XYZ file of N, CA, C and O in Angstrom:
672
model
N 16.976 6.769 -8.148
C 17.026 7.848 -9.108
C 15.642 8.449 -9.249
O 14.641 7.792 -9.009
N 15.616 9.701 -9.647
C 14.332 10.355 -9.848
C 14.418 11.329 -11.013
O 15.481 11.836 -11.347
N 13.287 11.546 -11.633
C 13.133 12.511 -12.719
C 11.928 13.368 -12.364
O 10.853 12.844 -12.100
N 12.105 14.663 -12.339
C 11.006 15.573 -12.040
C 10.534 16.219 -13.330
O 11.327 16.783 -14.079
N 9.234 16.102 -13.564
C 8.647 16.637 -14.780
C 8.002 17.989 -14.515
O 7.483 18.245 -13.430
N 8.000 18.832 -15.515
C 7.305 20.110 -15.462
C 6.231 20.125 -16.536
O 6.478 19.700 -17.665
N 5.035 20.584 -16.181
C 3.988 20.662 -17.211
C 4.360 21.704 -18.258
O 5.084 22.659 -17.978
N 3.871 21.501 -19.462
C 4.077 22.460 -20.539
C 2.858 23.357 -20.643
O 1.789 23.035 -20.120
N 2.981 24.496 -21.315
C 1.814 25.362 -21.496
C 0.663 24.593 -22.122
O 0.885 23.683 -22.928
N -0.562 24.933 -21.736
C -1.766 24.260 -22.228
C -1.720 24.163 -23.748
O -1.391 25.106 -24.434
N -2.047 22.992 -24.237
C -2.068 22.784 -25.673
C -0.819 22.122 -26.205
O -0.820 21.568 -27.294
N 0.286 22.174 -25.464
C 1.503 21.507 -25.906
C 1.529 20.083 -25.370
O 0.935 19.774 -24.354
N 2.231 19.232 -26.061
C 2.297 17.818 -25.693
C 3.553 17.541 -24.870
O 4.640 17.986 -25.234
N 3.392 16.808 -23.783
C 4.564 16.480 -22.976
C 4.903 14.998 -23.056
O 5.686 14.496 -22.261
N 4.338 14.286 -24.036
C 4.602 12.856 -24.182
C 6.088 12.581 -24.387
O 6.627 11.627 -23.828
N 6.755 13.413 -25.170
C 8.184 13.227 -25.428
C 8.972 13.357 -24.132
O 9.866 12.549 -23.851
N 8.642 14.357 -23.311
C 9.334 14.550 -22.036
C 9.127 13.361 -21.093
O 10.071 12.899 -20.450
N 7.902 12.871 -21.009
C 7.606 11.742 -20.122
C 8.329 10.494 -20.614
O 8.954 9.777 -19.838
N 8.266 10.242 -21.918
C 8.940 9.064 -22.481
C 10.448 9.121 -22.257
O 11.077 8.132 -21.877
N 11.047 10.277 -22.492
C 12.498 10.429 -22.316
C 12.897 10.232 -20.856
O 13.895 9.561 -20.558
N 12.126 10.816 -19.927
C 12.431 10.671 -18.503
C 12.294 9.209 -18.076
O 13.140 8.684 -17.344
N 11.236 8.535 -18.534
C 11.032 7.128 -18.189
C 12.166 6.272 -18.754
O 12.654 5.353 -18.084
N 12.612 6.581 -19.962
C 13.714 5.836 -20.565
C 15.017 6.029 -19.784
O 15.766 5.073 -19.552
N 15.283 7.263 -19.344
C 16.490 7.512 -18.537
C 16.443 6.714 -17.237
O 17.433 6.131 -16.812
N 15.267 6.695 -16.582
C 15.129 5.933 -15.338
C 15.309 4.442 -15.588
O 15.930 3.742 -14.792
N 14.752 3.974 -16.672
C 14.865 2.560 -17.014
C 16.327 2.162 -17.179
O 16.754 1.108 -16.697
N 17.113 3.005 -17.808
C 18.540 2.734 -18.004
C 19.299 2.741 -16.680
O 20.353 2.126 -16.565
N 18.773 3.456 -15.684
C 19.394 3.515 -14.350
C 18.865 2.398 -13.447
O 18.996 2.471 -12.234
N 18.224 1.394 -14.039
C 17.635 0.274 -13.296
C 16.406 0.689 -12.489
O 16.079 0.087 -11.482
N 15.742 1.765 -12.900
C 14.495 2.162 -12.273
C 14.616 3.436 -11.464
O 15.690 4.011 -11.320
N 13.478 3.870 -10.955
C 13.422 5.085 -10.164
C 12.012 5.630 -10.152
O 11.054 4.934 -10.468
N 11.871 6.900 -9.798
C 10.567 7.532 -9.641
C 10.422 8.699 -10.592
O 11.307 9.547 -10.696
N 9.284 8.747 -11.244
C 8.915 9.826 -12.146
C 7.947 10.739 -11.389
O 6.858 10.312 -11.018
N 8.399 11.974 -11.084
C 7.598 12.915 -10.307
C 6.853 13.882 -11.226
O 7.453 14.526 -12.072
N 5.539 13.978 -11.014
C 4.708 14.939 -11.725
C 4.431 16.105 -10.779
O 3.719 15.941 -9.786
N 5.024 17.263 -11.077
C 4.768 18.452 -10.272
C 3.361 18.976 -10.564
O 2.724 18.543 -11.524
N 2.897 19.918 -9.767
C 1.584 20.517 -9.964
C 1.463 21.076 -11.376
O 2.379 21.712 -11.889
N 0.342 20.803 -12.015
C 0.087 21.286 -13.363
C -0.605 20.221 -14.198
O -0.789 19.080 -13.760
N -1.000 20.570 -15.407
C -1.692 19.649 -16.303
C -0.690 19.121 -17.329
O 0.022 19.890 -17.967
N -0.654 17.794 -17.476
C 0.232 17.117 -18.418
C -0.634 16.563 -19.543
O -1.388 15.606 -19.337
N -0.559 17.165 -20.698
C -1.399 16.794 -21.834
C -0.616 15.899 -22.790
O 0.438 16.289 -23.279
N -1.161 14.705 -23.035
C -0.527 13.772 -23.965
C -1.308 13.768 -25.269
O -2.490 13.438 -25.288
N -0.629 14.122 -26.349
C -1.238 14.064 -27.676
C -0.767 12.837 -28.433
O -1.249 12.543 -29.506
N 0.203 12.139 -27.866
C 0.657 10.863 -28.415
C 0.832 9.908 -27.234
O 0.980 10.331 -26.090
N 0.798 8.621 -27.516
C 0.821 7.602 -26.463
C 2.180 7.490 -25.785
O 3.211 7.760 -26.398
N 2.137 7.098 -24.517
C 3.332 6.921 -23.702
C 3.202 5.600 -22.944
O 2.143 5.290 -22.416
N 4.294 4.843 -22.895
C 4.352 3.634 -22.072
C 5.457 3.822 -21.050
O 6.604 4.082 -21.400
N 5.106 3.685 -19.780
C 6.083 3.788 -18.693
C 6.399 2.369 -18.236
O 5.499 1.620 -17.859
N 7.688 1.979 -18.270
C 8.067 0.592 -17.972
C 7.878 0.201 -16.509
O 7.690 1.048 -15.635
N 7.982 -1.105 -16.266
C 7.656 -1.660 -14.962
C 8.600 -1.257 -13.844
O 8.215 -1.296 -12.682
N 9.827 -0.861 -14.139
C 10.751 -0.507 -13.057
C 10.733 0.987 -12.729
O 11.618 1.480 -12.053
N 9.694 1.676 -13.175
C 9.546 3.105 -12.892
C 8.292 3.310 -12.047
O 7.210 2.846 -12.393
N 8.450 3.982 -10.919
C 7.327 4.351 -10.053
C 6.821 5.735 -10.452
O 7.565 6.533 -11.018
N 5.565 6.008 -10.134
C 4.973 7.314 -10.414
C 4.640 8.015 -9.107
O 4.177 7.386 -8.163
N 4.854 9.320 -9.078
C 4.503 10.135 -7.914
C 3.846 11.413 -8.413
O 4.431 12.143 -9.212
N 2.623 11.678 -7.961
C 1.869 12.848 -8.382
C 1.711 13.825 -7.218
O 1.144 13.463 -6.184
N 2.194 15.043 -7.404
C 1.959 16.095 -6.409
C 0.491 16.501 -6.496
O -0.160 16.321 -7.532
N -0.025 17.050 -5.422
C -1.399 17.555 -5.472
C -1.474 18.645 -6.534
O -0.624 19.526 -6.610
N -2.481 18.549 -7.389
C -2.632 19.515 -8.473
C -2.012 19.061 -9.784
O -2.145 19.729 -10.801
N -1.343 17.896 -9.791
C -0.807 17.328 -11.030
C -1.903 16.490 -11.674
O -2.441 15.580 -11.047
N -2.251 16.811 -12.908
C -3.328 16.115 -13.620
C -2.787 15.609 -14.949
O -2.197 16.367 -15.721
N -3.013 14.336 -15.229
C -2.621 13.739 -16.497
C -3.859 13.650 -17.381
O -4.898 13.140 -16.949
N -3.745 14.162 -18.621
C -4.860 14.078 -19.557
C -4.335 13.622 -20.915
O -3.155 13.783 -21.217
N -5.228 13.010 -21.690
C -4.885 12.588 -23.040
C -5.832 13.256 -24.017
O -6.955 13.598 -23.671
N -5.341 13.421 -25.248
C -6.172 13.971 -26.316
C -6.207 12.978 -27.467
O -5.212 12.312 -27.751
N -7.350 12.908 -28.137
C -7.483 12.025 -29.291
C -7.279 10.572 -28.916
O -7.826 10.089 -27.931
N -6.456 9.885 -29.697
C -6.203 8.458 -29.482
C -5.029 8.186 -28.551
O -4.635 7.029 -28.374
N -4.449 9.208 -27.975
C -3.297 9.028 -27.089
C -3.688 8.196 -25.864
O -4.792 8.326 -25.339
N -2.762 7.341 -25.426
C -2.981 6.459 -24.277
C -1.790 6.567 -23.348
O -0.636 6.592 -23.789
N -2.059 6.603 -22.038
C -1.009 6.535 -21.034
C -1.018 5.109 -20.493
O -1.982 4.677 -19.865
N 0.051 4.359 -20.772
C 0.149 2.973 -20.338
C 1.192 2.872 -19.233
O 2.323 3.339 -19.392
N 0.799 2.258 -18.121
C 1.717 2.096 -16.993
C 1.880 0.615 -16.691
O 0.905 -0.085 -16.413
N 3.113 0.139 -16.733
C 3.410 -1.275 -16.517
C 3.999 -1.546 -15.137
O 4.325 -2.684 -14.818
N 4.120 -0.504 -14.321
C 4.753 -0.630 -13.015
C 3.800 -0.981 -11.890
O 2.630 -1.285 -12.104
N 4.331 -0.907 -10.665
C 3.584 -1.308 -9.478
C 3.166 -0.145 -8.582
O 2.127 -0.189 -7.951
N 4.008 0.870 -8.468
C 3.805 1.872 -7.419
C 3.390 3.232 -7.962
O 4.104 3.835 -8.758
N 2.253 3.696 -7.467
C 1.815 5.065 -7.715
C 1.642 5.724 -6.361
O 0.926 5.208 -5.502
N 2.301 6.850 -6.177
C 2.156 7.609 -4.950
C 1.378 8.869 -5.271
O 1.788 9.662 -6.119
N 0.243 9.016 -4.612
C -0.600 10.206 -4.752
C -1.561 10.213 -3.576
O -1.912 9.157 -3.042
N -1.998 11.379 -3.215
C -2.944 11.510 -2.113
C -4.363 11.236 -2.558
O -4.606 10.654 -3.610
N -5.288 11.698 -1.761
C -6.710 11.498 -2.030
C -7.237 12.672 -2.857
O -8.114 13.416 -2.426
N -6.676 12.831 -4.056
C -7.049 13.913 -4.958
C -6.950 13.409 -6.401
O -6.325 12.386 -6.671
N -7.594 14.140 -7.298
C -7.614 13.753 -8.713
C -6.213 13.840 -9.309
O -5.512 14.822 -9.108
N -5.848 12.786 -10.062
C -4.593 12.804 -10.824
C -4.842 12.494 -12.306
O -3.975 12.733 -13.127
N -6.014 11.935 -12.627
C -6.360 11.622 -14.011
C -7.554 12.462 -14.441
O -8.573 12.500 -13.744
N -7.430 13.115 -15.589
C -8.552 13.889 -16.128
C -9.703 12.934 -16.431
O -9.514 11.723 -16.599
N -10.891 13.485 -16.539
C -12.096 12.666 -16.689
C -12.013 11.686 -17.864
O -12.401 10.533 -17.742
N -11.524 12.123 -18.982
C -11.486 11.257 -20.167
C -10.077 10.782 -20.511
O -9.779 10.516 -21.671
N -9.219 10.653 -19.524
C -7.848 10.208 -19.752
C -7.853 8.734 -20.160
O -8.417 7.889 -19.467
N -7.248 8.425 -21.311
C -7.163 7.047 -21.804
C -6.008 6.332 -21.110
O -4.856 6.721 -21.275
N -6.335 5.297 -20.356
C -5.342 4.569 -19.576
C -5.269 3.115 -20.021
O -6.282 2.533 -20.428
N -4.089 2.522 -19.913
C -3.887 1.098 -20.210
C -2.814 0.573 -19.265
O -2.075 1.333 -18.648
N -2.716 -0.760 -19.202
C -1.749 -1.372 -18.297
C -2.333 -1.401 -16.897
O -3.475 -1.790 -16.711
N -1.596 -1.006 -15.912
C -2.007 -0.886 -14.513
C -2.351 -2.219 -13.849
O -2.724 -2.224 -12.690
N -2.233 -3.357 -14.560
C -2.575 -4.646 -13.955
C -1.662 -4.992 -12.778
O -2.066 -5.673 -11.863
N -0.422 -4.533 -12.822
C 0.534 -4.839 -11.754
C 0.535 -3.785 -10.646
O 1.167 -3.974 -9.614
N -0.171 -2.678 -10.875
C -0.184 -1.604 -9.885
C -0.790 -2.116 -8.586
O -1.817 -2.795 -8.591
N -0.145 -1.798 -7.470
C -0.559 -2.337 -6.176
C -1.976 -1.924 -5.787
O -2.721 -2.730 -5.242
N -2.354 -0.677 -6.042
C -3.706 -0.228 -5.719
C -3.984 1.102 -6.400
O -3.088 1.775 -6.892
N -5.263 1.463 -6.414
C -5.694 2.772 -6.903
C -6.806 3.300 -6.021
O -7.333 2.569 -5.175
N -7.142 4.540 -6.204
C -8.195 5.185 -5.412
C -9.221 5.822 -6.349
O -8.842 6.408 -7.363
N -10.495 5.792 -5.997
C -11.491 6.497 -6.819
C -11.272 8.013 -6.803
O -11.631 8.707 -7.753
N -10.635 8.516 -5.760
C -10.322 9.950 -5.695
C -9.416 10.367 -6.854
O -9.465 11.506 -7.302
N -8.603 9.454 -7.346
C -7.702 9.770 -8.456
C -8.472 10.064 -9.737
O -7.944 10.634 -10.671
N -9.769 9.709 -9.733
C -10.648 9.969 -10.877
C -11.722 11.004 -10.536
O -12.664 11.186 -11.292
N -11.611 11.646 -9.374
C -12.531 12.720 -9.019
C -13.555 12.414 -7.949
O -14.403 13.259 -7.643
N -13.533 11.240 -7.340
C -14.481 10.911 -6.272
C -14.165 11.720 -5.021
O -13.035 12.163 -4.815
N -15.184 11.891 -4.193
C -15.024 12.535 -2.888
C -15.886 11.769 -1.887
O -17.050 11.488 -2.158
N -15.320 11.416 -0.758
C -16.037 10.655 0.269
C -16.800 11.599 1.179
O -16.678 11.549 2.398
N -17.621 12.468 0.577
C -18.354 13.473 1.342
C -19.852 13.180 1.452
O -20.595 13.945 2.071
N -20.322 12.094 0.839
C -21.733 11.739 0.890
C -22.608 12.582 -0.026
O -23.810 12.362 -0.092
N -22.043 13.524 -0.756
C -22.810 14.426 -1.624
C -22.414 14.311 -3.091
O -23.244 14.409 -3.976
N -21.125 14.124 -3.346
C -20.604 14.043 -4.705
C -20.929 12.681 -5.313
O -20.674 11.654 -4.692
N -21.501 12.661 -6.517
C -21.772 11.399 -7.201
C -20.439 10.799 -7.648
O -19.728 11.368 -8.472
N -20.108 9.656 -7.109
C -18.826 9.000 -7.370
C -18.938 7.862 -8.381
O -17.986 7.113 -8.572
N -20.077 7.719 -9.044
C -20.316 6.592 -9.950
C -19.258 6.470 -11.029
O -18.678 5.399 -11.232
N -18.998 7.548 -11.753
C -18.023 7.500 -12.853
C -16.611 7.231 -12.325
O -15.860 6.455 -12.905
N -16.261 7.855 -11.220
C -14.939 7.649 -10.627
C -14.779 6.203 -10.151
O -13.718 5.594 -10.340
N -15.822 5.641 -9.556
C -15.777 4.243 -9.127
C -15.597 3.329 -10.326
O -14.783 2.402 -10.290
N -16.369 3.568 -11.384
C -16.259 2.737 -12.586
C -14.850 2.770 -13.143
O -14.275 1.731 -13.490
N -14.265 3.954 -13.246
C -12.888 4.066 -13.768
C -11.903 3.337 -12.867
O -11.009 2.638 -13.343
N -12.059 3.487 -11.553
C -11.126 2.855 -10.612
C -11.196 1.330 -10.687
O -10.158 0.666 -10.763
N -12.408 0.759 -10.691
C -12.506 -0.710 -10.687
C -12.178 -1.308 -12.053
O -11.863 -2.496 -12.143
N -12.223 -0.514 -13.110
C -11.818 -1.009 -14.430
C -10.318 -0.847 -14.654
O -9.738 -1.513 -15.502
N -9.676 0.031 -13.897
C -8.252 0.302 -14.082
C -7.383 -0.528 -13.141
O -6.344 -1.049 -13.546
N -7.801 -0.662 -11.891
C -6.973 -1.304 -10.866
C -7.594 -2.607 -10.373
O -8.814 -2.743 -10.336
N -6.750 -3.542 -9.939
C -7.243 -4.783 -9.349
C -7.577 -4.620 -7.872
O -8.364 -5.381 -7.325
N -6.945 -3.651 -7.205
C -7.251 -3.343 -5.811
C -7.574 -1.859 -5.715
O -6.799 -1.019 -6.181
N -8.728 -1.551 -5.114
C -9.181 -0.170 -4.966
C -9.358 0.112 -3.476
O -10.066 -0.622 -2.776
N -8.680 1.154 -3.007
C -8.792 1.567 -1.608
C -9.791 2.708 -1.482
O -9.733 3.676 -2.237
N -10.669 2.575 -0.488
C -11.653 3.609 -0.201
C -11.276 4.315 1.090
O -10.919 3.675 2.078
N -11.389 5.609 1.086
C -11.054 6.426 2.250
C -12.177 6.383 3.279
O -13.281 5.903 3.017
N -11.900 6.927 4.416
C -12.914 7.114 5.451
C -13.935 8.117 4.920
O -13.568 9.137 4.340
N -15.212 7.795 5.071
C -16.261 8.704 4.631
C -17.364 7.975 3.893
O -17.467 6.748 3.942
N -18.195 8.753 3.193
C -19.358 8.208 2.486
C -19.253 8.528 0.999
O -19.135 9.693 0.618
N -19.301 7.480 0.185
C -19.266 7.611 -1.270
C -20.689 7.450 -1.800
O -21.333 6.439 -1.537
N -21.177 8.412 -2.554
C -22.503 8.358 -3.154
C -22.392 7.764 -4.551
O -21.607 8.247 -5.374
N -23.168 6.708 -4.811
C -23.182 6.056 -6.115
C -24.620 6.061 -6.625
O -25.517 5.538 -5.961
N -24.843 6.659 -7.807
C -26.198 6.774 -8.364
C -26.366 5.984 -9.662
O -27.458 5.972 -10.223
N -25.291 5.361 -10.150
C -25.346 4.549 -11.366
C -24.695 3.203 -11.096
O -23.824 3.088 -10.231
N -25.084 2.197 -11.862
C -24.486 0.879 -11.722
C -23.007 0.948 -12.091
O -22.628 1.587 -13.068
N -22.185 0.295 -11.292
C -20.737 0.257 -11.510
C -20.371 -1.162 -11.922
O -20.712 -2.123 -11.237
N -19.672 -1.284 -13.053
C -19.255 -2.590 -13.554
C -17.737 -2.713 -13.485
O -17.021 -1.804 -13.877
N -17.280 -3.865 -13.014
C -15.845 -4.167 -13.021
C -15.560 -5.033 -14.236
O -16.479 -5.565 -14.861
N -14.306 -5.180 -14.592
C -13.923 -6.071 -15.682
C -14.203 -7.508 -15.273
O -13.884 -7.921 -14.154
N -14.788 -8.283 -16.174
C -15.186 -9.659 -15.865
C -13.992 -10.542 -15.506
O -14.105 -11.433 -14.680
N -12.823 -10.285 -16.100
C -11.643 -11.111 -15.854
C -10.868 -10.678 -14.611
O -9.916 -11.301 -14.216
N -11.300 -9.627 -13.984
C -10.555 -9.036 -12.876
C -10.760 -9.805 -11.574
O -11.824 -10.342 -11.310
N -9.722 -9.843 -10.770
C -9.835 -10.354 -9.407
C -9.873 -9.124 -8.491
O -8.953 -8.863 -7.746
N -10.952 -8.398 -8.585
C -11.095 -7.107 -7.924
C -11.182 -7.246 -6.405
O -11.919 -8.076 -5.882
N -10.425 -6.385 -5.724
C -10.485 -6.271 -4.276
C -10.799 -4.816 -3.956
O -10.148 -3.913 -4.471
N -11.818 -4.608 -3.134
C -12.154 -3.255 -2.671
C -11.966 -3.242 -1.166
O -12.565 -4.059 -0.463
N -11.118 -2.336 -0.690
C -10.835 -2.242 0.738
C -11.165 -0.849 1.232
O -10.877 0.137 0.563
N -11.759 -0.781 2.411
C -12.032 0.490 3.058
C -11.240 0.604 4.340
O -10.418 -0.264 4.650
N -11.520 1.636 5.098
C -10.801 1.843 6.361
C -11.498 1.184 7.541
O -11.049 1.320 8.670
N -12.591 0.480 7.287
C -13.298 -0.224 8.346
C -14.796 -0.137 8.157
O -15.310 0.802 7.529
N -15.515 -1.122 8.725
C -16.973 -1.185 8.557
C -17.677 0.019 9.149
O -18.762 0.381 8.710
N -17.089 0.643 10.121
C -17.720 1.795 10.756
C -17.123 3.120 10.268
O -17.438 4.182 10.788
N -16.270 3.061 9.222
C -15.601 4.264 8.746
C -15.824 4.554 7.265
O -15.811 5.699 6.856
N -15.976 3.507 6.452
C -16.127 3.673 5.005
C -17.498 3.158 4.592
O -17.853 2.028 4.907
N -18.260 3.997 3.873
C -19.611 3.643 3.464
C -19.809 3.962 1.986
O -19.285 4.938 1.481
N -20.597 3.116 1.330
C -21.038 3.393 -0.031
C -22.537 3.579 0.037
O -23.273 2.677 0.428
N -22.983 4.783 -0.299
C -24.424 5.097 -0.296
C -24.938 4.860 -1.698
O -24.490 5.478 -2.657
N -25.876 3.916 -1.822
C -26.426 3.565 -3.125
C -27.770 4.263 -3.268
O -28.641 4.147 -2.405
N -27.941 5.007 -4.361
C -29.165 5.798 -4.584
C -29.873 5.360 -5.863
O -29.322 4.617 -6.668
N -31.065 5.844 -6.058
C -31.849 5.662 -7.280
C -32.151 4.207 -7.612
O -32.225 3.829 -8.776
N -32.303 3.372 -6.601
C -32.689 1.978 -6.828
C -31.618 1.128 -7.462
O -31.907 0.082 -8.042
N -30.381 1.527 -7.392
C -29.268 0.756 -7.988
C -29.108 -0.542 -7.225
O -29.111 -0.583 -6.025
């Protein structure tokens, strides 16, 4: 089963739509929640249950306002190597998620873009972080959660690089 979401005009909250779609999928024994291109603004918290997968089209961005939190209890997120979470999006859960990418937080493996903040968000959100082919520039110290069993995987020793700058 699948539920396709549409973003609402800027300033409106789509938490009710996301919650309702996730609940319908849950009743159908699971399925996929598709985020079409657009910005999804949450002004109230949403919890997506474990039997619901997430799929983000390119250009779909999830953002939160105020104390709103997007909590994901599932395993599968399908998205490419592009941003899906706004810079200050409040996230929770994700411990069971199979993997995440720093690109989902705005990183670019171009050797020029500072990926420090995106790396920090990725290693604090996911237990496994996949790095794309290319060069990631890091100019600030990146801390992972102390309780985490963090795994960072790249596409190979001769394909994925982390460039550390400023004496980090």
